[in-house]
Amino acid sequence: MISLSQVSKHYTNGPAAVAGADLAVARGELVSLLGPSGCGKSTLLRIAAGLEVPDAGTAEIDGLAPAEACRRGALGVAFQRPALVPSRTALENVALTLELLRPAAALDPRELLETFGLGAFLHHYPHQLSGGMQQRVNIACALVHGPAVLLLDEPFGALDELTRADLTAWLRGVLARTGQTVLLVTHSVEEAVALSHRIAMLSPRPGRIRAVLDVPAAARTDDWTAPAAIAMVAAVRRQLREFVPAAA
Amino acid sequence: MKPWLPVLGVAALAPLAWQAAIWIFAPPPALLPSPALVAGVLWSERRELAGHTLVTLGEAVGGYALANLLALGLAFLFYRLRTAEAVLAPWLVVAKNIPFPALASILVVLLGDTLAPKLVVVVLVTFFPILANVSQGLRSADPVLVDRLRTLHATPGQIFRKVAWPAALPAYFAAHEIAFTGSIIAAIAAEWLFAQRGLGYLIVHATTQFRTDRLFAVTLIASALAIAAYGLVRLAAARVLRWRRL
């Protein structure tokens, strides 16, 4: 599981990014972090990934410090921009994860990419792939070593609306099979509703977790026009509006 | 169209244009020798010219290898230790702006007409483009990719090998295009100042003897060497950076 306890982070020459954030993500659960731009969502995720050290509070992954969880290969991280080595093919990029971690057991990169519909693009370089394909390779890189916990930082944020909807449906299918614990940072309420068991909402900077909503199973659907999904999206928006003032 | 076709085309047309200029303007051979006359010098003096060419080539390649060692070492130091860059950068700018004829003359006084002063000149001329490009290239490594490797518990050495160095390679080859060809000109310039062998020495000798035909022959050899160096770099870059062209 993922545990963030009273986490605060203050960057030099700036206001606090997050203040006293508490969040627990249970095993096999997917929790989304929603909030306005600059509210500290990505900072929380980076703290959980061990990329930032909190000024106060603790972050744990399955009871381990994030750095130790990384060392043991318990963590997979996918960023908004695909983190692919330009001089390596899709297959080599996925294999890079295994070259570095050398896990005892892992998925076969080739089979994984084939499962992701990229069988014909194994030997293509990143610049030869579309944005959606690059993002699928990016997620394959985060999944190939079979981590128990997955951290996703706006993985589809840079994609167009239709590709984003397609990939959200695709990711739902992938995660349903792997059953990983996931912390997802997103700006899209629809994406959060379609994927999450719970949605944690942050206030504007300094980010505090102000509300956590359960998402009913009926709302977690690929059909964003389903009545349950529409109702949940409206409920989340209402809740967000309570602590995010409307722009002038 | 093959990329080398225009190069060959120019190489074929240049002697024709040169000969045409001689037919039209009829300059005295001491001012502008004909292509046939220069070709004759290249053939009849081939042994002597080849000997001097090898001397220049040795100085250029030797100096260039030293410049690479020094520049790559410093670029790596700057990548790992930003303080080192802050401390050394101003002194490197000073070194870059030392008039190399002055420094080389001092070295000749100290070391005599040996290989060392020529190597120093080649290093001074070629070192900075390599250092600047590789430093910039290493810094251009994608920070998101570096973050990914950090979450995979990569060591700084692995991050360097897997991300930073591949990111610096295009800039390194761009530096070679300038600096490797420059190394030949630098070696000739060093010989021109003080030497008893090499293409630079031949230029001085031919000038004092009013041997314009020989001067042209040496110029052609120097140009051919520079073009060959450039071609080698492009060939190596095309192989190493093959992924960029796909």
Short mmCIF file of C-alpha atoms in Angstrom, two decimals:
data_model
loop_
_atom_site.label_atom_id
_atom_site.label_comp_id
_atom_site.label_asym_id
_atom_site.label_seq_id
_atom_site.Cartn_x
_atom_site.Cartn_y
_atom_site.Cartn_z
CA MET A 1 0.00 0.00 0.00
CA ILE A 2 0.93 3.67 -0.26
CA SER A 3 0.96 5.75 2.89
CA LEU A 4 1.50 9.49 3.08
CA SER A 5 1.40 10.80 6.61
CA GLN A 6 1.40 14.53 7.47
CA VAL A 7 3.57 15.24 4.41
CA SER A 8 4.71 18.81 3.90
CA LYS A 9 7.05 20.22 1.28
CA HIS A 10 8.32 23.74 0.85
CA TYR A 11 10.48 24.68 -2.14
CA THR A 12 13.16 27.34 -1.78
CA ASN A 13 11.96 30.86 -2.66
CA GLY A 14 8.34 29.79 -2.96
CA PRO A 15 5.24 29.10 -0.93
CA ALA A 16 4.67 25.65 0.58
CA ALA A 17 3.74 23.13 -2.13
CA VAL A 18 1.90 20.73 0.19
CA ALA A 19 1.05 21.02 3.84
CA GLY A 20 0.14 18.16 6.17
CA ALA A 21 -1.17 15.80 3.50
CA ASP A 22 -2.51 12.45 4.70
CA LEU A 23 -3.44 9.69 2.31
CA ALA A 24 -3.51 5.90 2.41
CA VAL A 25 -4.02 3.79 -0.70
CA ALA A 26 -4.94 0.19 0.12
CA ARG A 27 -3.51 -2.81 -1.73
CA GLY A 28 -5.15 -3.19 -5.13
CA GLU A 29 -6.83 0.20 -4.87
CA LEU A 30 -6.59 3.04 -7.38
CA VAL A 31 -6.77 6.53 -5.91
CA SER A 32 -6.68 9.67 -8.03
CA LEU A 33 -5.34 13.01 -6.87
CA LEU A 34 -7.38 15.88 -8.28
CA GLY A 35 -6.93 19.57 -7.76
CA PRO A 36 -6.14 22.89 -9.43
CA SER A 37 -2.83 23.47 -11.20
CA GLY A 38 0.08 24.00 -8.83
CA CYS A 39 -1.72 22.50 -5.81
CA GLY A 40 1.06 20.00 -5.14
CA LYS A 41 -0.39 16.83 -6.72
CA SER A 42 2.80 16.03 -8.60
CA THR A 43 4.90 16.97 -5.56
CA LEU A 44 3.01 14.37 -3.51
CA LEU A 45 3.58 11.78 -6.22
CA ARG A 46 7.28 12.67 -6.45
CA ILE A 47 7.57 12.28 -2.67
CA ALA A 48 5.90 8.86 -2.91
CA ALA A 49 8.39 7.97 -5.69
CA GLY A 50 11.37 9.05 -3.59
CA LEU A 51 12.25 11.83 -6.04
CA GLU A 52 11.62 14.52 -3.42
CA VAL A 53 12.26 14.40 0.30
CA PRO A 54 9.43 15.87 2.41
CA ASP A 55 10.27 18.63 4.90
CA ALA A 56 7.93 16.96 7.38
CA GLY A 57 5.95 13.75 7.54
CA THR A 58 6.66 10.37 6.02
CA ALA A 59 5.97 8.46 2.82
CA GLU A 60 5.95 4.67 2.73
CA ILE A 61 5.43 2.06 0.04
CA ASP A 62 4.42 -1.28 1.52
CA GLY A 63 6.03 -0.21 4.78
CA LEU A 64 9.32 0.75 3.09
CA ALA A 65 10.90 4.14 2.48
CA PRO A 66 10.35 5.07 -1.20
CA ALA A 67 14.08 4.77 -2.05
CA GLU A 68 14.17 1.24 -0.63
CA ALA A 69 10.96 0.37 -2.49
CA CYS A 70 12.64 1.60 -5.70
CA ARG A 71 15.70 -0.54 -4.98
CA ARG A 72 13.54 -3.62 -4.52
CA GLY A 73 11.61 -2.90 -7.72
CA ALA A 74 8.35 -2.49 -5.81
CA LEU A 75 7.57 0.79 -7.58
CA GLY A 76 6.70 1.65 -11.16
CA VAL A 77 6.45 5.30 -12.19
CA ALA A 78 5.07 6.79 -15.41
CA PHE A 79 5.36 10.50 -16.04
CA GLN A 80 3.25 12.89 -18.10
CA ARG A 81 5.94 13.11 -20.77
CA PRO A 82 7.11 9.69 -21.95
CA ALA A 83 10.50 9.05 -20.34
CA LEU A 84 12.01 7.15 -23.26
CA VAL A 85 15.65 7.09 -24.39
CA PRO A 86 15.52 8.51 -27.94
CA SER A 87 18.32 6.25 -29.19
CA ARG A 88 16.62 3.05 -28.00
CA THR A 89 13.77 1.25 -29.68
CA ALA A 90 10.46 0.65 -27.91
CA LEU A 91 11.62 -2.85 -26.96
CA GLU A 92 15.02 -1.61 -25.75
CA ASN A 93 13.37 1.12 -23.69
CA VAL A 94 11.19 -1.41 -21.89
CA ALA A 95 14.19 -3.71 -21.44
CA LEU A 96 16.13 -0.80 -19.87
CA THR A 97 13.99 -1.14 -16.74
CA LEU A 98 15.13 -4.76 -16.41
CA GLU A 99 18.78 -3.92 -17.20
CA LEU A 100 18.82 -1.55 -14.25
CA LEU A 101 16.74 -3.44 -11.71
CA ARG A 102 17.66 -7.02 -12.63
CA PRO A 103 14.53 -8.37 -10.93
CA ALA A 104 14.27 -12.06 -10.09
CA ALA A 105 10.99 -12.30 -11.98
CA ALA A 106 9.67 -10.01 -14.66
CA LEU A 107 7.36 -9.88 -17.63
CA ASP A 108 8.77 -10.44 -21.10
CA PRO A 109 9.14 -6.95 -22.66
CA ARG A 110 8.26 -8.27 -26.11
CA GLU A 111 5.10 -10.00 -24.89
CA LEU A 112 4.14 -6.98 -22.82
CA LEU A 113 4.39 -4.63 -25.80
CA GLU A 114 2.47 -7.11 -27.94
CA THR A 115 -0.26 -7.19 -25.27
CA PHE A 116 -0.30 -3.40 -25.44
CA GLY A 117 -0.97 -3.56 -29.19
CA LEU A 118 2.57 -2.53 -30.13
CA GLY A 119 3.75 -5.82 -31.62
CA ALA A 120 4.41 -4.17 -34.98
CA PHE A 121 6.39 -1.32 -33.40
CA LEU A 122 8.88 -3.19 -31.21
CA HIS A 123 11.87 -1.92 -33.17
CA HIS A 124 10.60 1.60 -33.75
CA TYR A 125 12.36 4.51 -32.07
CA PRO A 126 10.30 6.89 -29.91
CA HIS A 127 10.24 9.62 -32.56
CA GLN A 128 8.66 7.11 -34.97
CA LEU A 129 5.71 6.48 -32.63
CA SER A 130 2.57 8.56 -32.08
CA GLY A 131 2.03 10.28 -28.72
CA GLY A 132 -0.44 7.58 -27.66
CA MET A 133 1.99 4.78 -28.61
CA GLN A 134 4.84 6.48 -26.76
CA GLN A 135 2.67 6.68 -23.67
CA ARG A 136 1.83 2.98 -23.91
CA VAL A 137 5.55 2.18 -24.12
CA ASN A 138 6.08 4.51 -21.17
CA ILE A 139 3.54 2.58 -19.10
CA ALA A 140 5.06 -0.73 -20.24
CA CYS A 141 8.41 0.55 -18.89
CA ALA A 142 6.72 1.12 -15.52
CA LEU A 143 5.00 -2.28 -15.50
CA VAL A 144 7.55 -4.69 -16.94
CA HIS A 145 9.25 -5.55 -13.64
CA GLY A 146 5.88 -6.33 -12.02
CA PRO A 147 5.88 -3.63 -9.32
CA ALA A 148 3.28 -3.87 -6.57
CA VAL A 149 2.70 -0.13 -6.69
CA LEU A 150 2.24 2.11 -9.68
CA LEU A 151 2.53 5.91 -9.63
CA LEU A 152 1.08 7.68 -12.66
CA ASP A 153 1.64 11.42 -13.10
CA GLU A 154 -0.90 12.67 -15.65
CA PRO A 155 0.09 9.94 -18.08
CA PHE A 156 -2.38 11.08 -20.73
CA GLY A 157 -2.23 14.80 -19.98
CA ALA A 158 -0.49 15.74 -23.22
CA LEU A 159 -2.78 13.75 -25.51
CA ASP A 160 -5.86 14.78 -27.46
CA GLU A 161 -9.31 14.11 -26.04
CA LEU A 162 -10.14 11.01 -28.10
CA THR A 163 -6.75 9.33 -27.65
CA ARG A 164 -6.98 10.13 -23.98
CA ALA A 165 -10.41 8.43 -23.68
CA ASP A 166 -9.12 5.40 -25.61
CA LEU A 167 -6.04 5.08 -23.44
CA THR A 168 -8.04 5.52 -20.24
CA ALA A 169 -10.22 2.56 -21.28
CA TRP A 170 -7.08 0.63 -22.20
CA LEU A 171 -5.41 1.39 -18.85
CA ARG A 172 -8.56 0.32 -17.00
CA GLY A 173 -8.28 -3.06 -18.72
CA VAL A 174 -4.55 -3.36 -17.96
CA LEU A 175 -4.97 -2.49 -14.28
CA ALA A 176 -7.95 -4.83 -13.92
CA ARG A 177 -5.62 -7.65 -15.01
CA THR A 178 -2.57 -6.66 -12.94
CA GLY A 179 -4.44 -5.58 -9.78
CA GLN A 180 -1.74 -3.13 -8.75
CA THR A 181 -2.01 -0.41 -6.13
CA VAL A 182 -2.12 2.84 -8.05
CA LEU A 183 -1.79 6.53 -7.23
CA LEU A 184 -2.86 8.59 -10.24
CA VAL A 185 -2.38 12.32 -10.64
CA THR A 186 -4.77 13.82 -13.17
CA HIS A 187 -6.48 17.03 -14.20
CA SER A 188 -9.36 15.20 -15.83
CA VAL A 189 -12.38 14.56 -13.64
CA GLU A 190 -13.76 12.10 -16.24
CA GLU A 191 -10.50 10.14 -16.26
CA ALA A 192 -10.41 10.05 -12.45
CA VAL A 193 -14.01 8.79 -12.28
CA ALA A 194 -13.48 6.16 -14.99
CA LEU A 195 -10.39 4.71 -13.31
CA SER A 196 -10.52 5.29 -9.56
CA HIS A 197 -11.93 3.57 -6.53
CA ARG A 198 -11.51 6.82 -4.63
CA ILE A 199 -10.72 10.41 -5.58
CA ALA A 200 -8.70 12.63 -3.24
CA MET A 201 -9.13 16.35 -3.82
CA LEU A 202 -6.51 18.94 -2.95
CA SER A 203 -7.00 22.59 -2.10
CA PRO A 204 -5.02 25.28 -3.95
CA ARG A 205 -1.40 25.70 -2.86
CA PRO A 206 -0.32 24.82 -0.28
CA GLY A 207 -2.05 21.55 -1.15
CA ARG A 208 -4.08 19.89 1.55
CA ILE A 209 -6.28 16.87 0.99
CA ARG A 210 -9.69 18.42 1.61
CA ALA A 211 -12.03 15.62 0.56
CA VAL A 212 -11.92 11.99 -0.49
CA LEU A 213 -14.86 10.61 -2.47
CA ASP A 214 -15.68 6.97 -3.12
CA VAL A 215 -16.44 6.20 -6.76
CA PRO A 216 -19.33 3.73 -7.18
CA ALA A 217 -18.57 0.71 -9.37
CA ALA A 218 -21.26 1.77 -11.85
CA ALA A 219 -19.43 5.05 -12.48
CA ARG A 220 -16.12 3.30 -13.25
CA THR A 221 -16.92 2.72 -16.88
CA ASP A 222 -15.44 3.38 -20.29
CA ASP A 223 -18.74 5.01 -21.25
CA TRP A 224 -18.32 8.52 -19.96
CA THR A 225 -21.96 9.25 -20.91
CA ALA A 226 -23.36 6.59 -18.54
CA PRO A 227 -25.74 8.21 -16.01
CA ALA A 228 -23.71 6.99 -12.99
CA ALA A 229 -20.49 8.40 -14.52
CA ILE A 230 -22.13 11.74 -15.32
CA ALA A 231 -23.56 12.00 -11.80
CA MET A 232 -20.16 11.19 -10.24
CA VAL A 233 -18.36 13.70 -12.45
CA ALA A 234 -20.88 16.36 -11.38
CA ALA A 235 -20.44 15.44 -7.72
CA VAL A 236 -16.65 15.69 -7.97
CA ARG A 237 -16.87 19.06 -9.76
CA ARG A 238 -19.23 20.40 -7.08
CA GLN A 239 -16.89 19.26 -4.36
CA LEU A 240 -13.87 20.77 -6.08
CA ARG A 241 -15.71 24.06 -6.55
CA GLU A 242 -16.22 24.32 -2.80
CA PHE A 243 -12.55 24.99 -2.18
CA VAL A 244 -11.36 26.19 -5.57
CA PRO A 245 -12.78 29.68 -6.20
CA ALA A 246 -14.07 30.40 -9.71
CA ALA A 247 -11.67 32.31 -11.96
CA ALA A 248 -12.59 35.97 -12.31
CA MET B 1 19.79 12.02 -55.15
CA LYS B 2 22.84 10.66 -53.33
CA PRO B 3 24.25 13.30 -50.96
CA TRP B 4 27.80 12.87 -52.28
CA LEU B 5 26.80 13.57 -55.90
CA PRO B 6 26.86 17.40 -55.59
CA VAL B 7 30.25 17.17 -53.84
CA LEU B 8 31.64 15.10 -56.70
CA GLY B 9 30.03 17.48 -59.17
CA VAL B 10 31.77 20.50 -57.65
CA ALA B 11 35.06 18.57 -57.49
CA ALA B 12 34.76 17.79 -61.21
CA LEU B 13 33.68 21.30 -62.24
CA ALA B 14 36.25 23.26 -60.19
CA PRO B 15 39.30 22.31 -62.35
CA LEU B 16 37.29 23.10 -65.47
CA ALA B 17 36.40 26.55 -64.13
CA TRP B 18 40.03 27.04 -63.08
CA GLN B 19 41.29 26.10 -66.57
CA ALA B 20 38.64 28.30 -68.18
CA ALA B 21 39.86 31.26 -66.09
CA ILE B 22 43.39 30.64 -67.35
CA TRP B 23 42.22 30.52 -70.98
CA ILE B 24 40.17 33.69 -70.61
CA PHE B 25 42.49 35.87 -68.49
CA ALA B 26 45.86 34.27 -69.39
CA PRO B 27 47.62 35.10 -66.11
CA PRO B 28 51.32 34.29 -65.84
CA PRO B 29 51.88 30.73 -64.46
CA ALA B 30 53.78 32.21 -61.48
CA LEU B 31 50.53 33.93 -60.45
CA LEU B 32 48.01 31.25 -61.34
CA PRO B 33 49.39 27.89 -62.49
CA SER B 34 47.18 25.66 -64.60
CA PRO B 35 45.52 22.55 -63.13
CA ALA B 36 47.77 20.44 -65.34
CA LEU B 37 50.88 22.13 -63.92
CA VAL B 38 49.72 21.57 -60.32
CA ALA B 39 48.78 17.97 -61.12
CA GLY B 40 52.28 17.55 -62.52
CA VAL B 41 53.80 18.80 -59.24
CA LEU B 42 51.52 16.47 -57.25
CA TRP B 43 52.78 13.52 -59.31
CA SER B 44 56.45 14.34 -59.73
CA GLU B 45 56.97 15.38 -56.09
CA ARG B 46 54.63 12.77 -54.68
CA ARG B 47 57.18 11.13 -52.37
CA GLU B 48 58.28 14.39 -50.76
CA LEU B 49 54.70 15.69 -50.53
CA ALA B 50 53.51 12.41 -48.98
CA GLY B 51 56.26 12.60 -46.33
CA HIS B 52 55.32 16.14 -45.33
CA THR B 53 51.61 15.26 -45.41
CA LEU B 54 52.17 12.38 -42.99
CA VAL B 55 54.01 14.71 -40.61
CA THR B 56 51.12 17.18 -40.60
CA LEU B 57 48.57 14.41 -40.31
CA GLY B 58 50.42 12.93 -37.33
CA GLU B 59 50.49 16.28 -35.54
CA ALA B 60 46.81 16.93 -36.29
CA VAL B 61 45.61 13.50 -35.18
CA GLY B 62 47.90 13.43 -32.14
CA GLY B 63 46.86 16.91 -31.02
CA TYR B 64 43.24 16.15 -31.70
CA ALA B 65 43.36 12.97 -29.63
CA LEU B 66 44.88 14.93 -26.75
CA ALA B 67 42.23 17.65 -27.12
CA ASN B 68 39.50 15.00 -26.97
CA LEU B 69 40.95 13.39 -23.85
CA LEU B 70 41.24 16.75 -22.12
CA ALA B 71 37.85 18.10 -23.24
CA LEU B 72 35.92 14.90 -22.43
CA GLY B 73 37.60 14.63 -19.04
CA LEU B 74 36.71 18.22 -18.18
CA ALA B 75 33.16 17.90 -19.57
CA PHE B 76 32.64 14.85 -17.35
CA LEU B 77 34.08 16.72 -14.36
CA PHE B 78 31.75 19.69 -15.02
CA TYR B 79 28.78 17.31 -15.37
CA ARG B 80 29.46 15.70 -11.99
CA LEU B 81 30.75 18.77 -10.18
CA ARG B 82 29.17 22.11 -11.07
CA THR B 83 31.59 23.84 -8.68
CA ALA B 84 34.50 22.70 -10.84
CA GLU B 85 32.93 24.44 -13.84
CA ALA B 86 32.40 27.65 -11.84
CA VAL B 87 36.04 27.62 -10.71
CA LEU B 88 37.69 26.56 -13.97
CA ALA B 89 35.49 28.22 -16.63
CA PRO B 90 37.03 31.74 -16.33
CA TRP B 91 40.56 30.28 -16.62
CA LEU B 92 39.55 28.25 -19.63
CA VAL B 93 38.27 31.42 -21.30
CA VAL B 94 41.65 33.02 -20.58
CA ALA B 95 43.45 30.00 -22.06
CA LYS B 96 41.16 30.09 -25.11
CA ASN B 97 42.10 33.68 -25.80
CA ILE B 98 45.88 33.32 -25.52
CA PRO B 99 47.26 34.14 -28.98
CA PHE B 100 48.54 30.72 -29.93
CA PRO B 101 51.48 32.00 -32.02
CA ALA B 102 52.80 33.71 -28.87
CA LEU B 103 52.38 30.60 -26.71
CA ALA B 104 53.82 28.37 -29.41
CA SER B 105 56.85 30.66 -29.80
CA ILE B 106 57.51 30.43 -26.07
CA LEU B 107 57.23 26.63 -26.30
CA VAL B 108 59.65 26.54 -29.23
CA VAL B 109 62.16 28.53 -27.18
CA LEU B 110 61.68 26.10 -24.29
CA LEU B 111 61.39 22.81 -26.17
CA GLY B 112 62.96 23.50 -29.56
CA ASP B 113 61.46 22.46 -32.90
CA THR B 114 59.83 19.36 -31.51
CA LEU B 115 56.37 17.84 -31.75
CA ALA B 116 55.18 19.40 -28.48
CA PRO B 117 54.58 23.02 -29.62
CA LYS B 118 52.57 21.82 -32.63
CA LEU B 119 50.47 19.55 -30.45
CA VAL B 120 49.81 22.45 -28.08
CA VAL B 121 48.59 24.64 -30.96
CA VAL B 122 46.27 21.88 -32.24
CA VAL B 123 44.93 21.29 -28.71
CA LEU B 124 44.35 25.03 -28.15
CA VAL B 125 42.42 25.41 -31.39
CA THR B 126 40.30 22.23 -31.17
CA PHE B 127 39.74 21.73 -27.44
CA PHE B 128 37.08 24.38 -26.80
CA PRO B 129 34.42 23.41 -29.36
CA ILE B 130 34.55 19.85 -28.00
CA LEU B 131 34.33 20.93 -24.35
CA ALA B 132 31.52 23.42 -25.01
CA ASN B 133 29.43 21.02 -27.10
CA VAL B 134 29.85 17.97 -24.89
CA SER B 135 29.18 19.97 -21.69
CA GLN B 136 26.04 21.40 -23.25
CA GLY B 137 25.03 17.96 -24.56
CA LEU B 138 25.44 16.31 -21.16
CA ARG B 139 23.34 19.05 -19.58
CA SER B 140 20.63 18.57 -22.22
CA ALA B 141 19.75 15.09 -20.90
CA ASP B 142 15.98 14.84 -20.44
CA PRO B 143 15.25 15.48 -16.72
CA VAL B 144 12.11 13.29 -16.90
CA LEU B 145 14.24 10.42 -18.18
CA VAL B 146 16.74 11.03 -15.38
CA ASP B 147 13.84 10.89 -12.90
CA ARG B 148 12.70 7.59 -14.42
CA LEU B 149 16.17 6.11 -13.91
CA ARG B 150 16.29 7.41 -10.35
CA THR B 151 13.05 5.55 -9.60
CA LEU B 152 14.79 2.46 -10.98
CA HIS B 153 17.57 2.95 -8.44
CA ALA B 154 20.13 3.74 -11.14
CA THR B 155 23.58 4.84 -9.98
CA PRO B 156 24.99 8.19 -11.19
CA GLY B 157 27.30 6.18 -13.46
CA GLN B 158 24.34 4.33 -15.00
CA ILE B 159 22.47 7.62 -15.50
CA PHE B 160 25.56 8.97 -17.26
CA ARG B 161 25.95 5.93 -19.52
CA LYS B 162 22.29 5.35 -20.33
CA VAL B 163 20.97 8.93 -20.56
CA ALA B 164 23.51 11.76 -20.38
CA TRP B 165 26.18 10.39 -22.72
CA PRO B 166 23.71 9.32 -25.46
CA ALA B 167 22.14 12.79 -25.15
CA ALA B 168 25.55 14.40 -25.64
CA LEU B 169 26.54 12.34 -28.69
CA PRO B 170 24.85 14.50 -31.37
CA ALA B 171 26.57 17.61 -29.95
CA TYR B 172 29.88 15.70 -29.75
CA PHE B 173 29.70 14.80 -33.43
CA ALA B 174 28.76 18.39 -34.29
CA ALA B 175 31.94 19.46 -32.46
CA HIS B 176 33.99 16.93 -34.46
CA GLU B 177 32.73 18.44 -37.72
CA ILE B 178 34.28 21.76 -36.73
CA ALA B 179 37.23 20.67 -34.63
CA PHE B 180 38.58 17.65 -36.51
CA THR B 181 38.84 19.58 -39.77
CA GLY B 182 40.23 22.50 -37.76
CA SER B 183 42.97 20.29 -36.37
CA ILE B 184 44.59 19.99 -39.81
CA ILE B 185 44.53 23.75 -40.36
CA ALA B 186 45.90 24.23 -36.83
CA ALA B 187 48.79 21.81 -37.46
CA ILE B 188 49.63 23.60 -40.73
CA ALA B 189 49.51 26.98 -38.96
CA ALA B 190 51.86 25.67 -36.25
CA GLU B 191 54.31 24.39 -38.89
CA TRP B 192 54.02 27.66 -40.76
CA LEU B 193 55.33 29.41 -37.63
CA PHE B 194 58.23 27.08 -36.86
CA ALA B 195 59.07 23.78 -38.50
CA GLN B 196 61.40 22.02 -40.88
CA ARG B 197 58.81 19.46 -41.97
CA GLY B 198 55.11 19.32 -42.77
CA LEU B 199 52.69 21.06 -45.12
CA GLY B 200 53.00 24.37 -43.23
CA TYR B 201 56.74 24.32 -43.75
CA LEU B 202 56.21 23.55 -47.46
CA ILE B 203 53.91 26.58 -47.77
CA VAL B 204 56.60 28.88 -46.33
CA HIS B 205 59.26 27.28 -48.49
CA ALA B 206 57.18 27.45 -51.67
CA THR B 207 56.29 31.10 -50.99
CA THR B 208 59.91 32.16 -50.53
CA GLN B 209 60.86 30.26 -53.71
CA PHE B 210 57.93 31.77 -55.71
CA ARG B 211 56.78 28.19 -56.39
CA THR B 212 53.09 28.95 -56.87
CA ASP B 213 52.52 25.56 -58.46
CA ARG B 214 53.79 23.87 -55.29
CA LEU B 215 51.75 26.26 -53.12
CA PHE B 216 48.62 25.21 -55.01
CA ALA B 217 49.57 21.55 -54.69
CA VAL B 218 49.95 21.87 -50.91
CA THR B 219 46.66 23.78 -50.69
CA LEU B 220 44.93 20.99 -52.59
CA ILE B 221 46.39 18.36 -50.26
CA ALA B 222 45.33 20.34 -47.17
CA SER B 223 41.83 20.75 -48.60
CA ALA B 224 41.63 17.04 -49.40
CA LEU B 225 42.68 16.19 -45.83
CA ALA B 226 40.07 18.53 -44.36
CA ILE B 227 37.36 17.10 -46.63
CA ALA B 228 38.42 13.55 -45.72
CA ALA B 229 38.29 14.43 -42.00
CA TYR B 230 34.84 15.92 -42.43
CA GLY B 231 33.69 12.89 -44.40
CA LEU B 232 35.01 10.53 -41.72
CA VAL B 233 33.11 12.42 -39.03
CA ARG B 234 29.89 12.38 -41.06
CA LEU B 235 30.30 8.68 -41.73
CA ALA B 236 30.88 7.89 -38.06
CA ALA B 237 27.95 10.11 -37.03
CA ALA B 238 25.69 8.41 -39.57
CA ARG B 239 26.56 5.02 -38.09
CA VAL B 240 26.42 5.95 -34.40
CA LEU B 241 23.36 8.23 -34.71
CA ARG B 242 21.61 6.02 -37.25
CA TRP B 243 18.38 6.11 -35.19
CA ARG B 244 17.98 9.84 -35.84
CA ARG B 245 17.65 9.38 -39.60
CA LEU B 246 14.97 6.68 -39.48
#
